[in-house]
Short mmCIF file of C-alpha atoms in Angstrom, two decimals:
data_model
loop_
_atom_site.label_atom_id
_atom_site.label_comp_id
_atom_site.label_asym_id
_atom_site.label_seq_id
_atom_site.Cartn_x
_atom_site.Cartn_y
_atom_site.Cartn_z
CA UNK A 12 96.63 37.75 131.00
CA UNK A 13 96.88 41.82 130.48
CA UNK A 14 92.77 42.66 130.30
CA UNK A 15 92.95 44.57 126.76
CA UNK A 16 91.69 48.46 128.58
CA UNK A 17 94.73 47.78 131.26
CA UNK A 18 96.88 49.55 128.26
CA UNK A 19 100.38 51.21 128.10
CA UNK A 20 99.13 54.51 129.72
CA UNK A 21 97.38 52.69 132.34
CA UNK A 22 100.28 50.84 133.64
CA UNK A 23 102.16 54.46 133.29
CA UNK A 24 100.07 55.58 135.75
CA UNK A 25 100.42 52.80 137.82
CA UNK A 26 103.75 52.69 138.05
CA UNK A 27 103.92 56.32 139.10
CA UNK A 28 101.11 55.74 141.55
CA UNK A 29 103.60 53.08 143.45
CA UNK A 30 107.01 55.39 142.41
CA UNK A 31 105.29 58.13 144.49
CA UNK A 32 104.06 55.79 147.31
CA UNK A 33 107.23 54.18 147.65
CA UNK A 34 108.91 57.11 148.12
CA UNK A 35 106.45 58.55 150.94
CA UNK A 36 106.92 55.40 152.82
CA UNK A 37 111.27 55.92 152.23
CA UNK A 38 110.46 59.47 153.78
CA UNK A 39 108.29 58.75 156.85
CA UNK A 40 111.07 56.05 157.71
CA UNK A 41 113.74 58.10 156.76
CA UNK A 42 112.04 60.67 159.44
CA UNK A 43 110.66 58.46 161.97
CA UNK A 44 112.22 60.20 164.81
CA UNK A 45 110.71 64.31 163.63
CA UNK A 46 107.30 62.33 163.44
CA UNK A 47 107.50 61.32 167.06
CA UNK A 48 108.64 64.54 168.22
CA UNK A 49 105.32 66.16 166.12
CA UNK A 50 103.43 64.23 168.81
CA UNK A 51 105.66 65.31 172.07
CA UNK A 52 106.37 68.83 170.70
CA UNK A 53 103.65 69.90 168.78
CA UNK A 54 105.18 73.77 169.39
CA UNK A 55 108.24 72.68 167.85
CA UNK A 56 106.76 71.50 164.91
CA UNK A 57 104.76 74.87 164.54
CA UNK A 58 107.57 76.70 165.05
CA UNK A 59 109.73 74.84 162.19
CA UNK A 60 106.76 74.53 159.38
CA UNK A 61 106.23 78.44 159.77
CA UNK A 62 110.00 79.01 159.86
CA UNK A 63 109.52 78.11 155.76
CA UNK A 64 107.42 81.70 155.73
CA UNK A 65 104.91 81.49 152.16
CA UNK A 66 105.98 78.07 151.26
CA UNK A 67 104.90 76.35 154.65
CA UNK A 68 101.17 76.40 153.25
CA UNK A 69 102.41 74.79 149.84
CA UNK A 70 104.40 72.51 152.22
CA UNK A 71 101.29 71.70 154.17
CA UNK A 72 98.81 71.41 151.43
CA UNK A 73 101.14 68.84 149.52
CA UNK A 74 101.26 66.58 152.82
CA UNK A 75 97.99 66.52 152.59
CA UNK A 76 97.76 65.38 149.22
CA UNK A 77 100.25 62.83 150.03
CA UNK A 78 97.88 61.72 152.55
CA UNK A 79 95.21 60.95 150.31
CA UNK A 80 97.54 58.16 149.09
CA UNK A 81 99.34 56.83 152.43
CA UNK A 82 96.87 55.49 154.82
CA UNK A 83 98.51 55.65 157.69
CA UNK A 84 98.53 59.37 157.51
CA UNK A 85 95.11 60.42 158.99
CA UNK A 86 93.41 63.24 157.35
CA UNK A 87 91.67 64.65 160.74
CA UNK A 88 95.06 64.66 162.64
CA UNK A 89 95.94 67.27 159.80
CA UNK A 90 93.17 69.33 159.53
CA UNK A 91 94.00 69.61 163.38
CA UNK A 92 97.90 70.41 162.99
CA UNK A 93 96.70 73.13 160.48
CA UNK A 94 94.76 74.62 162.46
CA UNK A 95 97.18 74.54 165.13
CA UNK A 96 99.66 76.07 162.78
CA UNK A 97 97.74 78.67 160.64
CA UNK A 98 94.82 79.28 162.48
CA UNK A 99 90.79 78.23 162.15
CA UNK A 100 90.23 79.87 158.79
CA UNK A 101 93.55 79.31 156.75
CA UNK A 102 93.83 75.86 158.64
CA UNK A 103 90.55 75.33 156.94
CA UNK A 104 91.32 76.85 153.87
CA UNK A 105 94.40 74.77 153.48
CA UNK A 106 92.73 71.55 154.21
CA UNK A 107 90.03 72.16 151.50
CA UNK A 108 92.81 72.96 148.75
CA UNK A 109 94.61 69.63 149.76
CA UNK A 110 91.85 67.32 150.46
CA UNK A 111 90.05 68.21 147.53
CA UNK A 112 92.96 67.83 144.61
CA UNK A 113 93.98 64.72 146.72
CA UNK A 114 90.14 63.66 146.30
CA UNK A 115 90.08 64.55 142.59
CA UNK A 116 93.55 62.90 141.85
CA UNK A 117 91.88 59.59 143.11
CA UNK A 118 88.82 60.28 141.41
CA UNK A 119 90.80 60.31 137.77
CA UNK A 120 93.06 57.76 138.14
CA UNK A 121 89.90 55.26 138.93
CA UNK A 122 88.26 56.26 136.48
CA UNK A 123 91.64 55.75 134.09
CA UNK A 124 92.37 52.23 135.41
CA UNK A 125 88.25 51.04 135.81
CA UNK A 126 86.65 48.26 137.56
CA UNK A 127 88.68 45.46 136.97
CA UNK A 128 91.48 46.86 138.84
CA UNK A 129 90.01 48.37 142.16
CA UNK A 130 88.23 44.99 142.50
CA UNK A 131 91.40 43.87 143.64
CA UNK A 132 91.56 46.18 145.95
CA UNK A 133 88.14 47.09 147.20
CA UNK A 134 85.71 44.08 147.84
CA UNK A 135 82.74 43.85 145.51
CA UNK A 136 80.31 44.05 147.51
CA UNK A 137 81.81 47.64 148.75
CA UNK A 138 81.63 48.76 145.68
CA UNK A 139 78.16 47.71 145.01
CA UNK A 140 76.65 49.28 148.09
CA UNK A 141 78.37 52.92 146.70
CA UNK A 142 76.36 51.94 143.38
CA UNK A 143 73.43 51.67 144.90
CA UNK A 144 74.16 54.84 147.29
CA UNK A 145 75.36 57.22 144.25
CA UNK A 146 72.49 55.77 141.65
CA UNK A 147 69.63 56.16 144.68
CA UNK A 148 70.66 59.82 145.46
CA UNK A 149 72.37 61.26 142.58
CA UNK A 150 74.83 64.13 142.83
CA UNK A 151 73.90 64.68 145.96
CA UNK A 152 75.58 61.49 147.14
CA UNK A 153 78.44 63.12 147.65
CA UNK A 154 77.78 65.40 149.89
CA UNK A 155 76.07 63.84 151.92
CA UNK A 156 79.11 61.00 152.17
CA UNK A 157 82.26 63.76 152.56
CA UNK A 158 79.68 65.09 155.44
CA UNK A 159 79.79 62.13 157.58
CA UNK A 160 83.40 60.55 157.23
CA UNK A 161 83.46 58.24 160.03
CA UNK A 162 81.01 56.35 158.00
CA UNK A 163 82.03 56.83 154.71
CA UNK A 164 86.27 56.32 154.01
CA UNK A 165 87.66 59.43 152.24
CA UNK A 166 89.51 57.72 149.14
CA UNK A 167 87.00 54.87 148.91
CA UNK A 168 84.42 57.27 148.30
CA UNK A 169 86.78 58.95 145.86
CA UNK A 170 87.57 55.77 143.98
CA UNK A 171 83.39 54.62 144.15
CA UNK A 172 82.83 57.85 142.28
CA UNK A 173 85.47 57.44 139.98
CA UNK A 174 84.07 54.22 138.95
CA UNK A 175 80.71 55.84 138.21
CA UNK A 176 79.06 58.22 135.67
CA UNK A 177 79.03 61.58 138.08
CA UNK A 178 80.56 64.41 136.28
CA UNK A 179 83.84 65.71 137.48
CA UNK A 180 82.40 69.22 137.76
CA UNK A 181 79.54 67.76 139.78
CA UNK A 182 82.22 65.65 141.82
CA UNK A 183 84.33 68.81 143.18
CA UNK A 184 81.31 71.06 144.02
CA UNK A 185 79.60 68.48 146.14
CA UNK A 186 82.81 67.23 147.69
CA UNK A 187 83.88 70.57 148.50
CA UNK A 188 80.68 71.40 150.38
CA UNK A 189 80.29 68.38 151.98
CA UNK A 190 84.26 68.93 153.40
CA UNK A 191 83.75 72.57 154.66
CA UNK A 192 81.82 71.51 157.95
CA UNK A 193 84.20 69.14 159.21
CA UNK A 194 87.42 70.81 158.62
CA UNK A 195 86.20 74.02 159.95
CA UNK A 196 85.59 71.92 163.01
CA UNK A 197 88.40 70.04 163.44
CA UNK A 198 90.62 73.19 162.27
CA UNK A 199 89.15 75.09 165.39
CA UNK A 200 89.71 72.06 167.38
CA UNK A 201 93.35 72.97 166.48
CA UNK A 202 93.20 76.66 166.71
CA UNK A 203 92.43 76.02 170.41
CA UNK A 204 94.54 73.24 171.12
CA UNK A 205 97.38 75.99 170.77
CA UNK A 206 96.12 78.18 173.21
CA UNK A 207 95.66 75.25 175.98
CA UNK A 208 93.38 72.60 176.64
CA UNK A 209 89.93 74.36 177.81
CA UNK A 210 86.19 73.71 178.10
CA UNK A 211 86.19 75.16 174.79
CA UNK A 212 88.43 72.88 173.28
CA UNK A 213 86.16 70.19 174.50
CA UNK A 214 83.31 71.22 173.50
CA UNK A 215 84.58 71.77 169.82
CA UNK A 216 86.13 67.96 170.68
CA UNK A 217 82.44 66.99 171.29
#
């Protein structure tokens, strides 16, 4: 039985959430073979996402929304590409636009479709230790979980703080300060991963 809040708009949304997933998955498949060659020819795929001129950072920044909703896409393996591509501080730059409308796309559409539904998805108890996390600390929750990723999952943090009272506003500041550090990092990770590995590049690494 339909719960009465899982309404017309919210099964909308749904349904476009799983249109657009579907067709990332079609694509990646459909591509298989230029995503293996990103990995053996990283210099290739430089050359060919700059040969779109201004619309390789749109191009960039909407693969990284895309990422926010196929997991198999890892976030830090972009931040690194864009720094490889564009360089520290527009790698950077480019990350943060992405990562945070990715972040604040989640955000809404859990707090559209509610409990009930990410239940199903995301075990209870999960979802109870981000209660206690974001009711114990406040605002400042989420900065302090987009600072350490490794121990706090991008969208599941995005989807615990959908599900809770923190004002949007509140949401985007804290996120977006709590994402500078690590993309900086892993974009100049990138930025010298063009010009050769280096003790430089593994100390950035480290």
């Amino acid at each position: 039985m339909i719960s009465p809040k899982f309404n017309f708009s919210n099964k909308l949304i749904l349904s476009l959430f799983l249109i657009f997933i579907l067709a990332v998955a079609a694509l990646a498949f459909i591509y298989q073979e230029q995503l293996k060659l990103a990995y053996k020819s990283p210099e290739t795929v430089k050359e060919y996402i700059v040969g779109f001129g201004v619309f390789a950072p749109i191009l960039f920044i909407l693969l990284y929304v895309a990422q926010a909703f196929v997991l198999f896409i890892p976030s830090s393996l972009l931040t690194i590409s864009g720094g490889y591509i564009f360089g520290v501080a527009l790698g950077t730059v480019f990350s943060l636009i992405g990562v945070t409308i990715g972040s604040v796309i989640v955000f809404l559409i859990a707090r559209k479709l509610g409990r009930p539904f990410f239940r199903k998805i995301i075990s209870k108890k999960e979802l109870e230790h981000f209660d206690v996390f974001f009711k114990k600390r406040g605002d400042i929750s989420i900065l302090l979980a987009r600072s350490i990723p490794m121990l706090f999952p991008l969208d599941v943090v995005s989807i615990a703080a959908g599900l809770t009272q923190i004002n949007v506003r509140h949401y985007i500041i804290f996120s977006i300060l709590g994402f500078i550090p690590n993309l900086f990092i892993l974009a100049l990770f990138g930025e010298r991963l063009s010009q050769g590995i280096n003790p430089a590049t593994i100390a950035v690494l480290g």
